[in-house]
Amino acid sequence: MEPDNGTRISEFLLLGLSEEPDLQPLLFGLFLSMYLITVLGNLLIVLAVSSDSHLHTPMYFFLSNLSFADICFTSTTIPKMLVNIQTQSKVITYGGCITQMYFFTLFAGLDNFLLTVMAYDRFVAICHPLHYTVIMHPRLCGQLVLLSWIMSALHSLLQSLMTLQLSFLPLLPIPHFSCELNQMIQLACSDTFLNNLVMYFAAVLVGGGPLAGILYSYYKIVSSIRGMSSAQGKYKAFSTCASHLSVVSLFYLTSLGVYLSSAVTHSSHSSATASVMYTVVTPMLNPFIYSLRNKDINGALKRFLGMTGRKITE
């Protein structure tokens, strides 16, 4: 019998990371803690950058946008997962699933583009320091962030519209804690050749293109640093890239780990567990990576928290 068209499906079942009842309280506490740390850490970065005039520079402007994107990225999946655990329900509506998939794809792509923009910013700062303020003027910075939003939104809209054309069985169980694009395509009952083609083609453009830009930027940065005669200059140049390079490595290595785990093991449960790394752990660690040994961020956070504390006591 032919399955109903996807638009008639009312609900899906999100199976989550484990169906063991004894593990549900542990998962709830663990993910609630990580979510709160992620939101608080990234929110502090955004507030510190916006409230401190010393941090009104392109590098920290891009950082605050990345922190905002990480808050939104985590918020697309974890709250729904926590609600399902707390209510002992695995149900997500069809509309909710498509909406979650849209915003998940949107903010994952936005993270990707923002990391590329930040790599370009570091490239200009190190390879063209005398022209940095001329090249990275506020208008260009705003345009780069706006372009990142537009490209991410268009990519996510394309994938969501194509998913809407697929057919699914009623109350289809999704072996994941979120409605992830690849999972949705794999579980569809209709022909998914075009969806797979577009998904992999977009992955090359949206994932491979920015990665190539980041690698090229760091190739030029390393070449420029090697040409410096001063050891102190080399250390200072490298230290300005260390945090960004750590975040880039964490983001792409965890994403690659998810891909390899699904490709090698063909296990949806392994893929869901691995995806926790880049959907939850990476956004949680980013504020710590950027604030670690960063005197500007640490100083801004202390001033912001001190100012907030005084307002509360008054």
CSV table of C-alpha atoms in Angstrom, one decimal, residues 81-289:
chain,number,residue,atom,x,y,z
A,81,MET,CA,14.7,16.5,23.9
A,82,LEU,CA,14.4,17.6,27.6
A,83,VAL,CA,10.7,18.1,27.3
A,84,ASN,CA,10.2,14.6,25.8
A,85,ILE,CA,12.3,13.0,28.6
A,86,GLN,CA,10.4,14.9,31.3
A,87,THR,CA,7.0,14.1,29.9
A,88,GLN,CA,8.0,10.5,28.9
A,89,SER,CA,6.8,11.2,25.4
A,90,LYS,CA,8.7,10.7,22.2
A,91,VAL,CA,6.2,12.5,20.0
A,92,ILE,CA,7.1,15.5,17.7
A,93,THR,CA,4.6,16.8,15.2
A,94,TYR,CA,5.3,16.8,11.5
A,95,GLY,CA,5.4,20.6,11.4
A,96,GLY,CA,7.6,20.7,14.5
A,97,CYS,CA,10.0,18.2,12.9
A,98,ILE,CA,10.3,20.2,9.7
A,99,THR,CA,10.7,23.4,11.6
A,100,GLN,CA,13.4,21.9,13.8
A,101,MET,CA,15.2,20.5,10.8
A,102,TYR,CA,15.1,23.9,9.1
A,103,PHE,CA,16.6,25.8,12.1
A,104,PHE,CA,19.1,23.0,12.8
A,105,THR,CA,20.4,23.2,9.2
A,106,LEU,CA,20.3,27.0,9.3
A,107,PHE,CA,22.5,27.5,12.4
A,108,ALA,CA,24.8,24.6,11.5
A,109,GLY,CA,25.5,26.4,8.2
A,110,LEU,CA,25.8,29.8,9.9
A,111,ASP,CA,28.4,28.4,12.3
A,112,ASN,CA,30.3,27.2,9.2
A,113,PHE,CA,30.2,30.5,7.4
A,114,LEU,CA,31.1,32.6,10.5
A,115,LEU,CA,34.1,30.4,11.2
A,116,THR,CA,35.2,31.1,7.7
A,117,VAL,CA,34.7,34.9,8.0
A,118,MET,CA,36.7,34.8,11.3
A,119,ALA,CA,39.5,33.0,9.5
A,120,TYR,CA,39.5,35.7,6.8
A,121,ASP,CA,39.6,38.4,9.6
A,122,ARG,CA,42.7,36.7,11.1
A,123,PHE,CA,44.3,36.4,7.6
A,124,VAL,CA,43.9,40.2,7.0
A,125,ALA,CA,45.1,41.0,10.6
A,126,ILE,CA,48.4,39.0,10.2
A,127,CYS,CA,49.1,39.2,6.5
A,128,HIS,CA,48.0,42.8,5.9
A,129,PRO,CA,48.3,44.5,9.3
A,130,LEU,CA,48.9,48.0,8.0
A,131,HIS,CA,45.7,47.9,5.9
A,132,TYR,CA,43.6,46.0,8.5
A,133,THR,CA,41.4,48.9,9.6
A,134,VAL,CA,40.9,49.9,6.0
A,135,ILE,CA,39.9,46.4,4.7
A,136,MET,CA,37.9,45.2,7.7
A,137,HIS,CA,35.7,48.3,8.1
A,138,PRO,CA,32.4,48.0,9.9
A,139,ARG,CA,30.3,48.0,6.7
A,140,LEU,CA,32.2,45.0,5.3
A,141,CYS,CA,31.9,43.2,8.6
A,142,GLY,CA,28.2,43.7,8.6
A,143,GLN,CA,27.9,42.6,5.0
A,144,LEU,CA,29.9,39.4,5.7
A,145,VAL,CA,27.6,38.5,8.6
A,146,LEU,CA,24.5,39.3,6.6
A,147,LEU,CA,25.8,37.2,3.6
A,148,SER,CA,26.4,34.3,6.0
A,149,TRP,CA,22.8,34.5,7.3
A,150,ILE,CA,21.4,34.7,3.7
A,151,MET,CA,23.4,31.8,2.4
A,152,SER,CA,22.6,29.6,5.4
A,153,ALA,CA,18.9,30.5,5.2
A,154,LEU,CA,18.6,29.8,1.5
A,155,HIS,CA,20.4,26.4,1.9
A,156,SER,CA,18.2,25.4,4.8
A,157,LEU,CA,15.0,26.5,3.0
A,158,LEU,CA,16.0,24.5,-0.1
A,159,GLN,CA,16.6,21.3,2.0
A,160,SER,CA,13.4,21.8,3.9
A,161,LEU,CA,11.2,22.4,0.8
A,162,MET,CA,12.6,19.2,-0.8
A,163,THR,CA,12.0,17.2,2.4
A,164,LEU,CA,8.4,18.4,2.3
A,165,GLN,CA,8.0,16.6,-1.0
A,166,LEU,CA,8.8,13.2,0.6
A,167,SER,CA,6.4,10.6,1.9
A,168,PHE,CA,6.6,9.0,5.4
A,169,LEU,CA,4.8,6.3,7.3
A,170,PRO,CA,2.5,7.4,10.1
A,171,LEU,CA,4.2,7.6,13.5
A,172,LEU,CA,7.5,6.9,12.0
A,173,PRO,CA,10.2,6.3,14.7
A,174,ILE,CA,13.3,8.4,14.2
A,175,PRO,CA,16.4,6.8,15.8
A,176,HIS,CA,17.8,10.2,16.9
A,177,PHE,CA,17.1,13.0,19.4
A,178,SER,CA,16.3,15.5,16.7
A,179,CYS,CA,14.9,15.7,13.1
A,180,GLU,CA,18.2,15.7,11.3
A,181,LEU,CA,18.2,16.1,7.5
A,182,ASN,CA,20.1,12.9,6.7
A,183,GLN,CA,17.9,10.8,9.0
A,184,MET,CA,14.7,12.2,7.4
A,185,ILE,CA,15.9,11.4,3.9
A,186,GLN,CA,16.9,7.8,4.9
A,187,LEU,CA,13.5,7.1,6.5
A,188,ALA,CA,11.4,8.4,3.6
A,189,CYS,CA,9.2,6.0,1.7
A,190,SER,CA,9.4,7.8,-1.6
A,191,ASP,CA,12.2,8.2,-4.1
A,192,THR,CA,15.1,10.2,-2.4
A,193,PHE,CA,17.6,10.2,-5.3
A,194,LEU,CA,17.2,14.0,-5.9
A,195,ASN,CA,17.2,14.8,-2.2
A,196,ASN,CA,20.5,12.8,-1.7
A,197,LEU,CA,22.0,14.5,-4.8
A,198,VAL,CA,21.1,18.0,-3.5
A,199,MET,CA,22.2,17.1,0.1
A,200,TYR,CA,25.7,15.9,-1.0
A,201,PHE,CA,26.1,18.7,-3.5
A,202,ALA,CA,25.2,21.3,-0.9
A,203,ALA,CA,27.5,19.6,1.6
A,204,VAL,CA,30.4,20.1,-0.8
A,205,LEU,CA,29.5,23.8,-1.3
A,206,VAL,CA,28.3,24.7,2.2
A,207,GLY,CA,30.8,22.5,4.1
A,208,GLY,CA,33.8,22.0,1.7
A,209,GLY,CA,33.8,25.6,0.3
A,210,PRO,CA,34.2,27.3,3.7
A,211,LEU,CA,36.7,24.7,4.9
A,212,ALA,CA,38.8,25.3,1.8
A,213,GLY,CA,38.7,29.0,2.6
A,214,ILE,CA,39.8,28.4,6.2
A,215,LEU,CA,42.6,26.1,5.1
A,216,TYR,CA,43.8,28.7,2.5
A,217,SER,CA,43.7,31.5,5.1
A,218,TYR,CA,45.8,29.5,7.5
A,219,TYR,CA,48.2,28.5,4.8
A,220,LYS,CA,48.8,32.2,4.1
A,221,ILE,CA,48.9,32.9,7.9
A,222,VAL,CA,51.5,30.2,8.5
A,223,SER,CA,53.6,31.4,5.6
A,224,SER,CA,53.5,35.0,6.9
A,225,ILE,CA,54.4,33.9,10.5
A,226,ARG,CA,57.3,31.9,9.2
A,227,GLY,CA,58.6,35.0,7.4
A,228,MET,CA,58.7,37.0,10.7
A,229,SER,CA,62.2,37.6,12.1
A,230,SER,CA,61.0,38.3,15.7
A,231,ALA,CA,60.2,35.3,17.9
A,232,GLN,CA,57.9,37.6,20.0
A,233,GLY,CA,56.1,38.7,16.8
A,234,LYS,CA,55.6,35.0,15.8
A,235,TYR,CA,54.2,34.2,19.2
A,236,LYS,CA,51.9,37.2,19.2
A,237,ALA,CA,50.6,36.4,15.7
A,238,PHE,CA,50.0,32.7,16.6
A,239,SER,CA,48.3,33.6,19.8
A,240,THR,CA,45.7,35.7,18.0
A,241,CYS,CA,44.7,32.6,15.9
A,242,ALA,CA,45.0,29.9,18.6
A,243,SER,CA,41.4,30.2,19.9
A,244,HIS,CA,39.9,30.3,16.5
A,245,LEU,CA,42.0,27.4,15.3
A,246,SER,CA,40.9,25.3,18.3
A,247,VAL,CA,37.2,26.0,17.6
A,248,VAL,CA,37.6,25.2,13.9
A,249,SER,CA,39.4,22.0,14.7
A,250,LEU,CA,36.8,21.0,17.2
A,251,PHE,CA,33.9,21.8,14.9
A,252,TYR,CA,35.2,20.0,11.8
A,253,LEU,CA,36.7,17.0,13.6
A,254,THR,CA,33.4,16.3,15.5
A,255,SER,CA,31.4,16.8,12.3
A,256,LEU,CA,33.8,14.4,10.5
A,257,GLY,CA,33.4,11.9,13.4
A,258,VAL,CA,29.6,12.0,13.0
A,259,TYR,CA,30.0,11.3,9.3
A,260,LEU,CA,32.5,8.5,9.8
A,261,SER,CA,30.4,6.8,12.5
A,262,SER,CA,27.3,6.7,10.3
A,263,ALA,CA,29.2,5.6,7.3
A,264,VAL,CA,31.3,2.9,8.9
A,265,THR,CA,28.9,1.4,11.5
A,266,HIS,CA,25.6,2.1,9.7
A,267,SER,CA,24.2,2.5,13.1
A,268,SER,CA,21.7,5.3,13.7
A,269,HIS,CA,22.3,5.0,17.5
A,270,SER,CA,26.1,5.5,17.0
A,271,SER,CA,25.4,8.5,14.7
A,272,ALA,CA,23.0,10.1,17.3
A,273,THR,CA,25.6,9.6,20.1
A,274,ALA,CA,28.4,11.1,18.0
A,275,SER,CA,26.3,14.1,16.9
A,276,VAL,CA,26.1,15.1,20.5
A,277,MET,CA,29.7,16.2,20.1
A,278,TYR,CA,29.0,19.0,17.6
A,279,THR,CA,25.5,19.8,18.5
A,280,VAL,CA,26.0,20.2,22.3
A,281,VAL,CA,29.7,19.8,23.4
A,282,THR,CA,31.2,22.1,20.8
A,283,PRO,CA,28.9,25.1,21.4
A,284,MET,CA,29.4,24.5,25.1
A,285,LEU,CA,33.2,24.6,24.9
A,286,ASN,CA,33.5,27.6,22.5
A,287,PRO,CA,33.1,30.3,25.2
A,288,PHE,CA,35.7,28.6,27.4
A,289,ILE,CA,38.1,28.3,24.5
